[in-house]
PDB file of C-alpha atoms in Angstrom:
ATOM      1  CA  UNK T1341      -1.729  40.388 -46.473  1.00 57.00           C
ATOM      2  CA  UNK T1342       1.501  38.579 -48.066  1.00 62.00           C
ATOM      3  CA  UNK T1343       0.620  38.052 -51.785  1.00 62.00           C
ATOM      4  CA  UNK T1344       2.195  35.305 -54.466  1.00 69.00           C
ATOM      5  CA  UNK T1345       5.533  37.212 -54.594  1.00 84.00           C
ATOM      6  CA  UNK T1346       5.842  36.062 -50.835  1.00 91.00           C
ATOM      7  CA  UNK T1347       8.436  33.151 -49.683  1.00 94.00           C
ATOM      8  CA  UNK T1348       7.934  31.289 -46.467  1.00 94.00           C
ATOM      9  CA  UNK T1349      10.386  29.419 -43.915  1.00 95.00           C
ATOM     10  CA  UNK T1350       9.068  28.413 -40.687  1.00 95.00           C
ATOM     11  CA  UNK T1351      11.774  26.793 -38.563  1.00 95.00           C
ATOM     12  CA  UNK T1352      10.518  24.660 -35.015  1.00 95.00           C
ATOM     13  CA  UNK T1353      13.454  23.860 -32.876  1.00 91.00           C
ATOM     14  CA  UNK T1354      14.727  21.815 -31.026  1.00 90.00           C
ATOM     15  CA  UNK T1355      11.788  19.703 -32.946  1.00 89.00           C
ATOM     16  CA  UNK T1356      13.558  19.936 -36.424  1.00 91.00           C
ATOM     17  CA  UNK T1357      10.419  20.986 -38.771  1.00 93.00           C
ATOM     18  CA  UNK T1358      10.563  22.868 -41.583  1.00 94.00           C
ATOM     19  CA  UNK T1359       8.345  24.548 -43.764  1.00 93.00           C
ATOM     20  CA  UNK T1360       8.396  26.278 -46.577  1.00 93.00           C
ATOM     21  CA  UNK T1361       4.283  27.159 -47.252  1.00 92.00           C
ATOM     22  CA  UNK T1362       1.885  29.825 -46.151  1.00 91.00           C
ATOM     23  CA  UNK T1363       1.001  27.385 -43.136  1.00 92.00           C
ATOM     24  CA  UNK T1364       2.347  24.900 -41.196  1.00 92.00           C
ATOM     25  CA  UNK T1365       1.061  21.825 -39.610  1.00 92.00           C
ATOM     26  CA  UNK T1366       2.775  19.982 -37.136  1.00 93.00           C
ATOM     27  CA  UNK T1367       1.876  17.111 -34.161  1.00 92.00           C
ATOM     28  CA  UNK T1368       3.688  17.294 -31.026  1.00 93.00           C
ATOM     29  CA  UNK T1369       3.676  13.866 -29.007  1.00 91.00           C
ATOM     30  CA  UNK T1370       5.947  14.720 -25.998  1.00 92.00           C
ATOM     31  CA  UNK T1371       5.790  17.701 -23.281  1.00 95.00           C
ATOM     32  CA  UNK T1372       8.543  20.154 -23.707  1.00 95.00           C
ATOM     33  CA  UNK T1373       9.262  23.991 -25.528  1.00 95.00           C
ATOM     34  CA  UNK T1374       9.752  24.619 -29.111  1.00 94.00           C
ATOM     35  CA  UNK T1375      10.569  27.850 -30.626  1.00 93.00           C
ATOM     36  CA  UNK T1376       8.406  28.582 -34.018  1.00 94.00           C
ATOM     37  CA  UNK T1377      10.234  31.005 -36.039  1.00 95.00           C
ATOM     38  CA  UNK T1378       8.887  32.534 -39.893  1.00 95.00           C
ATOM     39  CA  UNK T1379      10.606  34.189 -41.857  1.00 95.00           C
ATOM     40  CA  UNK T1380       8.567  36.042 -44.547  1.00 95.00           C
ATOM     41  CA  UNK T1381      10.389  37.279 -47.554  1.00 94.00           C
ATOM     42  CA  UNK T1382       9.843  39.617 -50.566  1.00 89.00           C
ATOM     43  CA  UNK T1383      12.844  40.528 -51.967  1.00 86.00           C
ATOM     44  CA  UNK T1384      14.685  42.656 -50.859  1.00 88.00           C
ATOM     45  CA  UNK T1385      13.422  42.796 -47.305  1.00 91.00           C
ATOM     46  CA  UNK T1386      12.475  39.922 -45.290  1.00 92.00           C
ATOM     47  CA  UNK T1387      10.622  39.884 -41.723  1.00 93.00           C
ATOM     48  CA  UNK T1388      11.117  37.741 -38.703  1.00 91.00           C
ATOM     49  CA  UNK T1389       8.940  36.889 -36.191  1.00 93.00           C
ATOM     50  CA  UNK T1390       9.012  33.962 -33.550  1.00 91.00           C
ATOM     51  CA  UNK T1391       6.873  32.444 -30.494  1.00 92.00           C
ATOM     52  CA  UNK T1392       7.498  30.365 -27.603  1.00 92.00           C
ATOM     53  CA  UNK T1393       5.585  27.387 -27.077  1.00 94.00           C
ATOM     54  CA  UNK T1394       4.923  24.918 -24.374  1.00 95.00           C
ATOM     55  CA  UNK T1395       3.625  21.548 -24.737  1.00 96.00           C
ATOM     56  CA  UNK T1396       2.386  20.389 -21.768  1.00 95.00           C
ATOM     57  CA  UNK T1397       1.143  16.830 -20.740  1.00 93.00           C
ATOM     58  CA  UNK T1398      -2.915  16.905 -19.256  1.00 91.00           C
ATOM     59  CA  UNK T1399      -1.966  14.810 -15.727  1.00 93.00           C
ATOM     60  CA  UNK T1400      -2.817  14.386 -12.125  1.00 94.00           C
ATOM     61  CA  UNK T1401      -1.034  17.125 -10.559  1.00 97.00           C
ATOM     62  CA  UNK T1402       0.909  16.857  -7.246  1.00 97.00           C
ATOM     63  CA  UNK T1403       0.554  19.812  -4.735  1.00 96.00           C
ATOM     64  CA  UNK T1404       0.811  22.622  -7.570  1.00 97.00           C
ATOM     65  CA  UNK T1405      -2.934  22.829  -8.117  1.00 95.00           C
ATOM     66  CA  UNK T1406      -5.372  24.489  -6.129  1.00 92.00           C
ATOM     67  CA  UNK T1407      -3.736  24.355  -2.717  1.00 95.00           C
ATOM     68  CA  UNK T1408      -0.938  24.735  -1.285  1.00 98.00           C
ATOM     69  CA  UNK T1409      -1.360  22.151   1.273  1.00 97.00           C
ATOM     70  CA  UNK T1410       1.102  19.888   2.326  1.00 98.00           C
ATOM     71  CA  UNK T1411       4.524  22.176   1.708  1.00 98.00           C
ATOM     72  CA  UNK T1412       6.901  23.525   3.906  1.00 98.00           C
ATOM     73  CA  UNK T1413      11.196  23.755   3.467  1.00 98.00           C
ATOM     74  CA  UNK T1414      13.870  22.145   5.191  1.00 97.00           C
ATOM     75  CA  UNK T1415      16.422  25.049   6.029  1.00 96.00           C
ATOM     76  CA  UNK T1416      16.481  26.949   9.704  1.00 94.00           C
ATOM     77  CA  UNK T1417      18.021  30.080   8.041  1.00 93.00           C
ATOM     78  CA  UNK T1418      15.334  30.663   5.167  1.00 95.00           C
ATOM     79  CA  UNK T1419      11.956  31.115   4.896  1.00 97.00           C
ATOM     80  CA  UNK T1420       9.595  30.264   2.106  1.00 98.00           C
ATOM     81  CA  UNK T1421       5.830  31.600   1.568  1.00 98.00           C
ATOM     82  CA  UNK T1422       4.071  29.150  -0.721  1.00 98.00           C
ATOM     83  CA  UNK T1423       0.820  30.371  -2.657  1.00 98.00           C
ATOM     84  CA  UNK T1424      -0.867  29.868  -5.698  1.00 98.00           C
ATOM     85  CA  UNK T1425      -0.129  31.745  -9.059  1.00 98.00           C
ATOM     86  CA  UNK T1426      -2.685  31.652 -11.117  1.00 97.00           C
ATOM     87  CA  UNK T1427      -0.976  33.970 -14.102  1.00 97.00           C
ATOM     88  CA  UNK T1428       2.098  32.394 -14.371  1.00 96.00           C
ATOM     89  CA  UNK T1429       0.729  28.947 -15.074  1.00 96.00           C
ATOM     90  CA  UNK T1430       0.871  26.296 -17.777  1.00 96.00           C
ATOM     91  CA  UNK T1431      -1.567  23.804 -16.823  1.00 94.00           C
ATOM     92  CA  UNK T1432      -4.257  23.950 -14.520  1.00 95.00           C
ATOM     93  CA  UNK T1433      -5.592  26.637 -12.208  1.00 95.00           C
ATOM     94  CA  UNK T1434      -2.383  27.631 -11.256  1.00 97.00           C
ATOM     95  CA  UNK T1435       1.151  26.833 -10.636  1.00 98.00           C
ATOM     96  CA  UNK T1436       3.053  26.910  -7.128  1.00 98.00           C
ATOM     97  CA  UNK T1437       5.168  30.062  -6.247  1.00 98.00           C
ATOM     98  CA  UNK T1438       7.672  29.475  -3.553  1.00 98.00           C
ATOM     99  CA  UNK T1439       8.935  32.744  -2.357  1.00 97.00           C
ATOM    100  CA  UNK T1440      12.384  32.402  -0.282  1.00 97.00           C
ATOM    101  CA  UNK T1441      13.034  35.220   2.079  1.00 95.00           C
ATOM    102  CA  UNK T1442      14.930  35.857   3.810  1.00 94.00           C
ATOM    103  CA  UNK T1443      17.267  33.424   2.440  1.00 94.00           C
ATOM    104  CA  UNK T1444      20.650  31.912   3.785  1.00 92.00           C
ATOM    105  CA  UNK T1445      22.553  31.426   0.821  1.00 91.00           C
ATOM    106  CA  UNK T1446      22.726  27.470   1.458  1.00 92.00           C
ATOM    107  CA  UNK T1447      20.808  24.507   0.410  1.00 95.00           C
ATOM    108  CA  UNK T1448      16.652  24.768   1.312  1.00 97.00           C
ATOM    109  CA  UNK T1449      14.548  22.313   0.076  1.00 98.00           C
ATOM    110  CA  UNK T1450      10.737  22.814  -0.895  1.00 98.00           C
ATOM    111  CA  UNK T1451       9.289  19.771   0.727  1.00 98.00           C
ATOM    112  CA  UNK T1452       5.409  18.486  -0.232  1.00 98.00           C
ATOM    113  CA  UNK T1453       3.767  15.856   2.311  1.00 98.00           C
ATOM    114  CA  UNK T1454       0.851  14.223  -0.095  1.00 97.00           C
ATOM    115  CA  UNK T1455      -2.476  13.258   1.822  1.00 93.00           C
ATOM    116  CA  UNK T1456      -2.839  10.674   3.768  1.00 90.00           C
ATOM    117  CA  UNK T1457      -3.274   7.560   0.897  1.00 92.00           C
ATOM    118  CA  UNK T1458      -0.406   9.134  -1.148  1.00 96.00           C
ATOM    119  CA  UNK T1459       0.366   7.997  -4.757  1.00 97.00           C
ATOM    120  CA  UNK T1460       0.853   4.704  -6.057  1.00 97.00           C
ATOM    121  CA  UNK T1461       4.386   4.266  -8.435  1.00 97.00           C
ATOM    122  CA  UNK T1462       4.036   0.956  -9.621  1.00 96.00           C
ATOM    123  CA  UNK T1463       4.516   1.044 -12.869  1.00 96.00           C
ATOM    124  CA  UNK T1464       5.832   4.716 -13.291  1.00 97.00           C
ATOM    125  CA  UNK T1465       8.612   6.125 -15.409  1.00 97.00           C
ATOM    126  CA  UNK T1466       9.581   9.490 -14.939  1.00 98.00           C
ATOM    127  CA  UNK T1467       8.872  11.972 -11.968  1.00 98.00           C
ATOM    128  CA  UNK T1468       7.935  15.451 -14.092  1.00 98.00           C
ATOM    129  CA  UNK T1469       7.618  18.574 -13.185  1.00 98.00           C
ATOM    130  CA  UNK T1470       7.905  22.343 -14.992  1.00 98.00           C
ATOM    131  CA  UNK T1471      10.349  24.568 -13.331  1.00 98.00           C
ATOM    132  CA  UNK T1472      10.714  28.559 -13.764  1.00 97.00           C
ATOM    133  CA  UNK T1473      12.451  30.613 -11.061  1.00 96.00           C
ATOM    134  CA  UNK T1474      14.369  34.008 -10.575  1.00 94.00           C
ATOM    135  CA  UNK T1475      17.404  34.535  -8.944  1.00 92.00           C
ATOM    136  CA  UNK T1476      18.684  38.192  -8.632  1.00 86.00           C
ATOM    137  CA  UNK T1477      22.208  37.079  -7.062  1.00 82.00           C
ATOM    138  CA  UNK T1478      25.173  36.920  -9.553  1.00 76.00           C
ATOM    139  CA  UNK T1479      26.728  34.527 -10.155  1.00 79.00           C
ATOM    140  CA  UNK T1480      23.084  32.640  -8.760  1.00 89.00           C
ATOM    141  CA  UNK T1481      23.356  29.193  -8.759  1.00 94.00           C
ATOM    142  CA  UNK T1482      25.690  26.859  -7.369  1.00 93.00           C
ATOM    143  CA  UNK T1483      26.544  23.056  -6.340  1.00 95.00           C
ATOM    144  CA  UNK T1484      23.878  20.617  -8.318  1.00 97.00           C
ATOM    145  CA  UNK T1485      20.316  21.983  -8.819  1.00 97.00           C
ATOM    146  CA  UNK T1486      17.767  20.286  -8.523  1.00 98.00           C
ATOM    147  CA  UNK T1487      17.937  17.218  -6.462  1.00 98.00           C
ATOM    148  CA  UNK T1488      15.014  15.507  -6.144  1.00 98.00           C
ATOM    149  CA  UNK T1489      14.035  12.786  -3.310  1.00 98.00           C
ATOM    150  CA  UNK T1490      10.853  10.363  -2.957  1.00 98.00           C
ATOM    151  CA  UNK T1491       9.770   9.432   0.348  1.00 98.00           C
ATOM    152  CA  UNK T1492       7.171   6.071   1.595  1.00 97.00           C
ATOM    153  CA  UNK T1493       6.679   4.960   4.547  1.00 94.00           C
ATOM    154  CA  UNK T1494       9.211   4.186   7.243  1.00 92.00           C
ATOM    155  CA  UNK T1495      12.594   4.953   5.955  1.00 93.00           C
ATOM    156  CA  UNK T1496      11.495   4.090   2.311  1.00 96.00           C
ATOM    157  CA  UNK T1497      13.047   6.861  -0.022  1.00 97.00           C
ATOM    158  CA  UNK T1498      15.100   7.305  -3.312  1.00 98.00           C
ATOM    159  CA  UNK T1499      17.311  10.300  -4.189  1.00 98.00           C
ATOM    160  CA  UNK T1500      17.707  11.110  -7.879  1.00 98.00           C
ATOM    161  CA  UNK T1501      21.039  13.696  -7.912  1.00 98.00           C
ATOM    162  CA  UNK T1502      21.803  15.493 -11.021  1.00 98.00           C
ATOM    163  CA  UNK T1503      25.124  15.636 -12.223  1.00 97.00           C
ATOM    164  CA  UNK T1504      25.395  18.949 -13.009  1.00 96.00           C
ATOM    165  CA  UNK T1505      23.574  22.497 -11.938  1.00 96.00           C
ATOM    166  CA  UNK T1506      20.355  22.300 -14.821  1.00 95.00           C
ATOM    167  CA  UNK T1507      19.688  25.970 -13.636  1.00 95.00           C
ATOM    168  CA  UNK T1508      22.651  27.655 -14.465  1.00 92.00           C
ATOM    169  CA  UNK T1509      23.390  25.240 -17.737  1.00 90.00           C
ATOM    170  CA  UNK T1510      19.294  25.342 -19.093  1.00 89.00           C
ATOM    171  CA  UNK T1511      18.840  23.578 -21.555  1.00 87.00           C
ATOM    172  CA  UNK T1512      17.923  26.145 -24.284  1.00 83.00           C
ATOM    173  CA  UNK T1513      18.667  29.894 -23.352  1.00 83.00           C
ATOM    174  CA  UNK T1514      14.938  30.924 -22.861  1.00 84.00           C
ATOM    175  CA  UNK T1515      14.796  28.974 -20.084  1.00 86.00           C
ATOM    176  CA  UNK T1516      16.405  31.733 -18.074  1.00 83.00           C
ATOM    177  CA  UNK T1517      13.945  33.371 -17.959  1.00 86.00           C
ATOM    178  CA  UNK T1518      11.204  31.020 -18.832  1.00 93.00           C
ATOM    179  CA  UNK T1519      10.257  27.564 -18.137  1.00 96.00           C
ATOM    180  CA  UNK T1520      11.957  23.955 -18.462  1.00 96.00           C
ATOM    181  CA  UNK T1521      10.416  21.078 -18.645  1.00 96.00           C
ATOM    182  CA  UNK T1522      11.847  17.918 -16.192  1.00 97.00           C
ATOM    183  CA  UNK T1523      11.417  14.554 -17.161  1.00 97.00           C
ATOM    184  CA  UNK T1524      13.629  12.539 -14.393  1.00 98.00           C
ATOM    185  CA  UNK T1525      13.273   8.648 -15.194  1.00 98.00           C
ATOM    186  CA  UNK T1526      13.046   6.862 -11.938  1.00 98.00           C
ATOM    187  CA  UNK T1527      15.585   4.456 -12.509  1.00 97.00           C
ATOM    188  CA  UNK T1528      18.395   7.018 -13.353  1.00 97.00           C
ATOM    189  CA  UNK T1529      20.589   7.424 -15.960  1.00 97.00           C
ATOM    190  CA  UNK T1530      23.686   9.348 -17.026  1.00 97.00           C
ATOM    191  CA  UNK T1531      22.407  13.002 -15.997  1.00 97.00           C
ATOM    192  CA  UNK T1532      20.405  11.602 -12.753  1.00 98.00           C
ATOM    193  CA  UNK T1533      22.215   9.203 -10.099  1.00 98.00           C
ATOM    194  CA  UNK T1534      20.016   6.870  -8.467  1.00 98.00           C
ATOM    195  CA  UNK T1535      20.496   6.355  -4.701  1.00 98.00           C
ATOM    196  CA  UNK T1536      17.523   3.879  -3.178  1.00 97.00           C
ATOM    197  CA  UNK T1537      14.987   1.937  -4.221  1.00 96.00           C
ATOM    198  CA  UNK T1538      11.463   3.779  -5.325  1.00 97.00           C
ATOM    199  CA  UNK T1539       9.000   2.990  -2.903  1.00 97.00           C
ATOM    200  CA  UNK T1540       5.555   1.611  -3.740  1.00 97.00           C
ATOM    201  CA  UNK T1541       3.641   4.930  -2.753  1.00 98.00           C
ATOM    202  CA  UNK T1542       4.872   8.101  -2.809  1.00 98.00           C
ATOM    203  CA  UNK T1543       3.852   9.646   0.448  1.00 98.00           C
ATOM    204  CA  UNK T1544       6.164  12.760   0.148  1.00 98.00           C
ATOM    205  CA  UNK T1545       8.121  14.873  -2.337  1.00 98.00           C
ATOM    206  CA  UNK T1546      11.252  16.875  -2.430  1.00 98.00           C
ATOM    207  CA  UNK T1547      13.040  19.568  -4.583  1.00 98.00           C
ATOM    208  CA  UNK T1548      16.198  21.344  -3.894  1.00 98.00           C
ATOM    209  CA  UNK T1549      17.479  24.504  -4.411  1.00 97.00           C
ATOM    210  CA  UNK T1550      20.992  25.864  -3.668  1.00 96.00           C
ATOM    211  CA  UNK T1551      21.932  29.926  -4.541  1.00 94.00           C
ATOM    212  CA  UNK T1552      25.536  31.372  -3.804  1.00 89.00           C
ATOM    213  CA  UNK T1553      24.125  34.789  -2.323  1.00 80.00           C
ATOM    214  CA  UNK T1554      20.996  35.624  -0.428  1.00 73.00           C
ATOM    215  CA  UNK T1555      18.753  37.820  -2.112  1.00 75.00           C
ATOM    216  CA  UNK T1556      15.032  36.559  -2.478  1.00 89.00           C
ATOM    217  CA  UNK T1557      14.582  33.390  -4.162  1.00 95.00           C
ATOM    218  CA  UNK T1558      11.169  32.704  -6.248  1.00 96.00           C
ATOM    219  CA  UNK T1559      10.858  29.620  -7.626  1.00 97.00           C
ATOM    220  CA  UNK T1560       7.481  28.629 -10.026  1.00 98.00           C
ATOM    221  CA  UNK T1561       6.194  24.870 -10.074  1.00 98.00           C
ATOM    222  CA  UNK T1562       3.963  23.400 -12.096  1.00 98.00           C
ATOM    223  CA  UNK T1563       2.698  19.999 -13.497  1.00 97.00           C
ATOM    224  CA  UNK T1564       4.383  18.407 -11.017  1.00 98.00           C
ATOM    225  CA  UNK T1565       3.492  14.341 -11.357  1.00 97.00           C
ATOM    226  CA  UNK T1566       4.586  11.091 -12.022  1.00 97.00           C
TER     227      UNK T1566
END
């Protein structure tokens, strides 16, 4: 056990807190990862050690809970198993597990009908989910990943397009191989381009995916909400 001749420095990124006592204690108010690093030091040796942690937000989950009801894909060439994972999870009993294959190296989109009353948007912000997947093909993804389009009734829908391909340019280099937290604000904004209005009820959801080769896809969802 580390004695008085001991110094601390506990490091949480990207959250900024530092510490420099035997513990630490810290609030977290939004969903997202943080790395907690210590360093323990007795001179002339010191010792590293770090964790990764995920805050996650307690919500109504949409379609990656409990059953897999309601998905299916929109690409002829692929096919995509959906069941639930109840290991590699961070909320809930479970997260989704898409598994693509075969795959045809193109665009398929994981699409998620929502029963029959849907869910209401008025008032929402942001359209969230948790993504981790695992691509085998080099140099894996390609194009803009992932866009995302909301579906009412009728012809009612809004397509939120990101700029850029958020799977091969993660935010923080864990995400790799981990998970990343999306937070896409329904109105749009520099990183998401807003095409539509947002209809009053979400009826259906979905997510796409585009790979440059066509090895299996799998691709983890989970606390998928608005």
């Amino acid at each position: 056990s580390p004695g008085p001749n001991f110094t601390y420095r506990w490091v949480i990124e990207p959250a900024g807190v530092e510490g420099t006592k035997r513990t630490l204690e810290t609030e977290f108010t939004e969903p997202g990862f943080q790395r907690i690093a210590l360093t323990i030091t007795k001179s002339p040796t010191s010792a590293l050690e770090w964790r990764d942690l995920y805050i996650v937000e307690n919500l109504f989950e949409i379609g990656t809970d409990k059953s897999t009801d309601g998905w299916s894909w929109n690409d002829p060439g692929s096919k995509v198993n959906f069941e639930l994972d109840t290991k590699n999870k961070l909320l809930g009993e479970s997260s989704l597990l898409a598994k693509i294959s075969p795959y045809s190296g193109g665009r398929v989109t994981l699409v998620h009908k929502l029963p029959k009353d849907g869910v209401s948007l008025a008032g929402k912000k942001q359209f969230v989910f948790w993504l981790k997947t695992r691509n085998e093909n080099v140099p894996a993804w390609q194009d803009v990943n992932p866009p995302i389009t909301l579906r009412g009734s009728g012809d009612e829908k809004m397509t939120l397009t990101p700029i850029k391909d958020f799977l091969s340019q993660p935010p923080y280099n864990e995400a790799r191989e981990g998970w990343t937290y999306f937070a896409v604000p329904l109105t749009g904004n520099d990183e998401w381009k807003k095409e539509g209005e947002l209809p009053g009820t979400l009826r259906a959801l979905e997510i796409g995916f585009d790979s440059w080769g066509a090895p299996p896809l799998f691709i983890w969802i989970d606390g998928l909400g608005v």
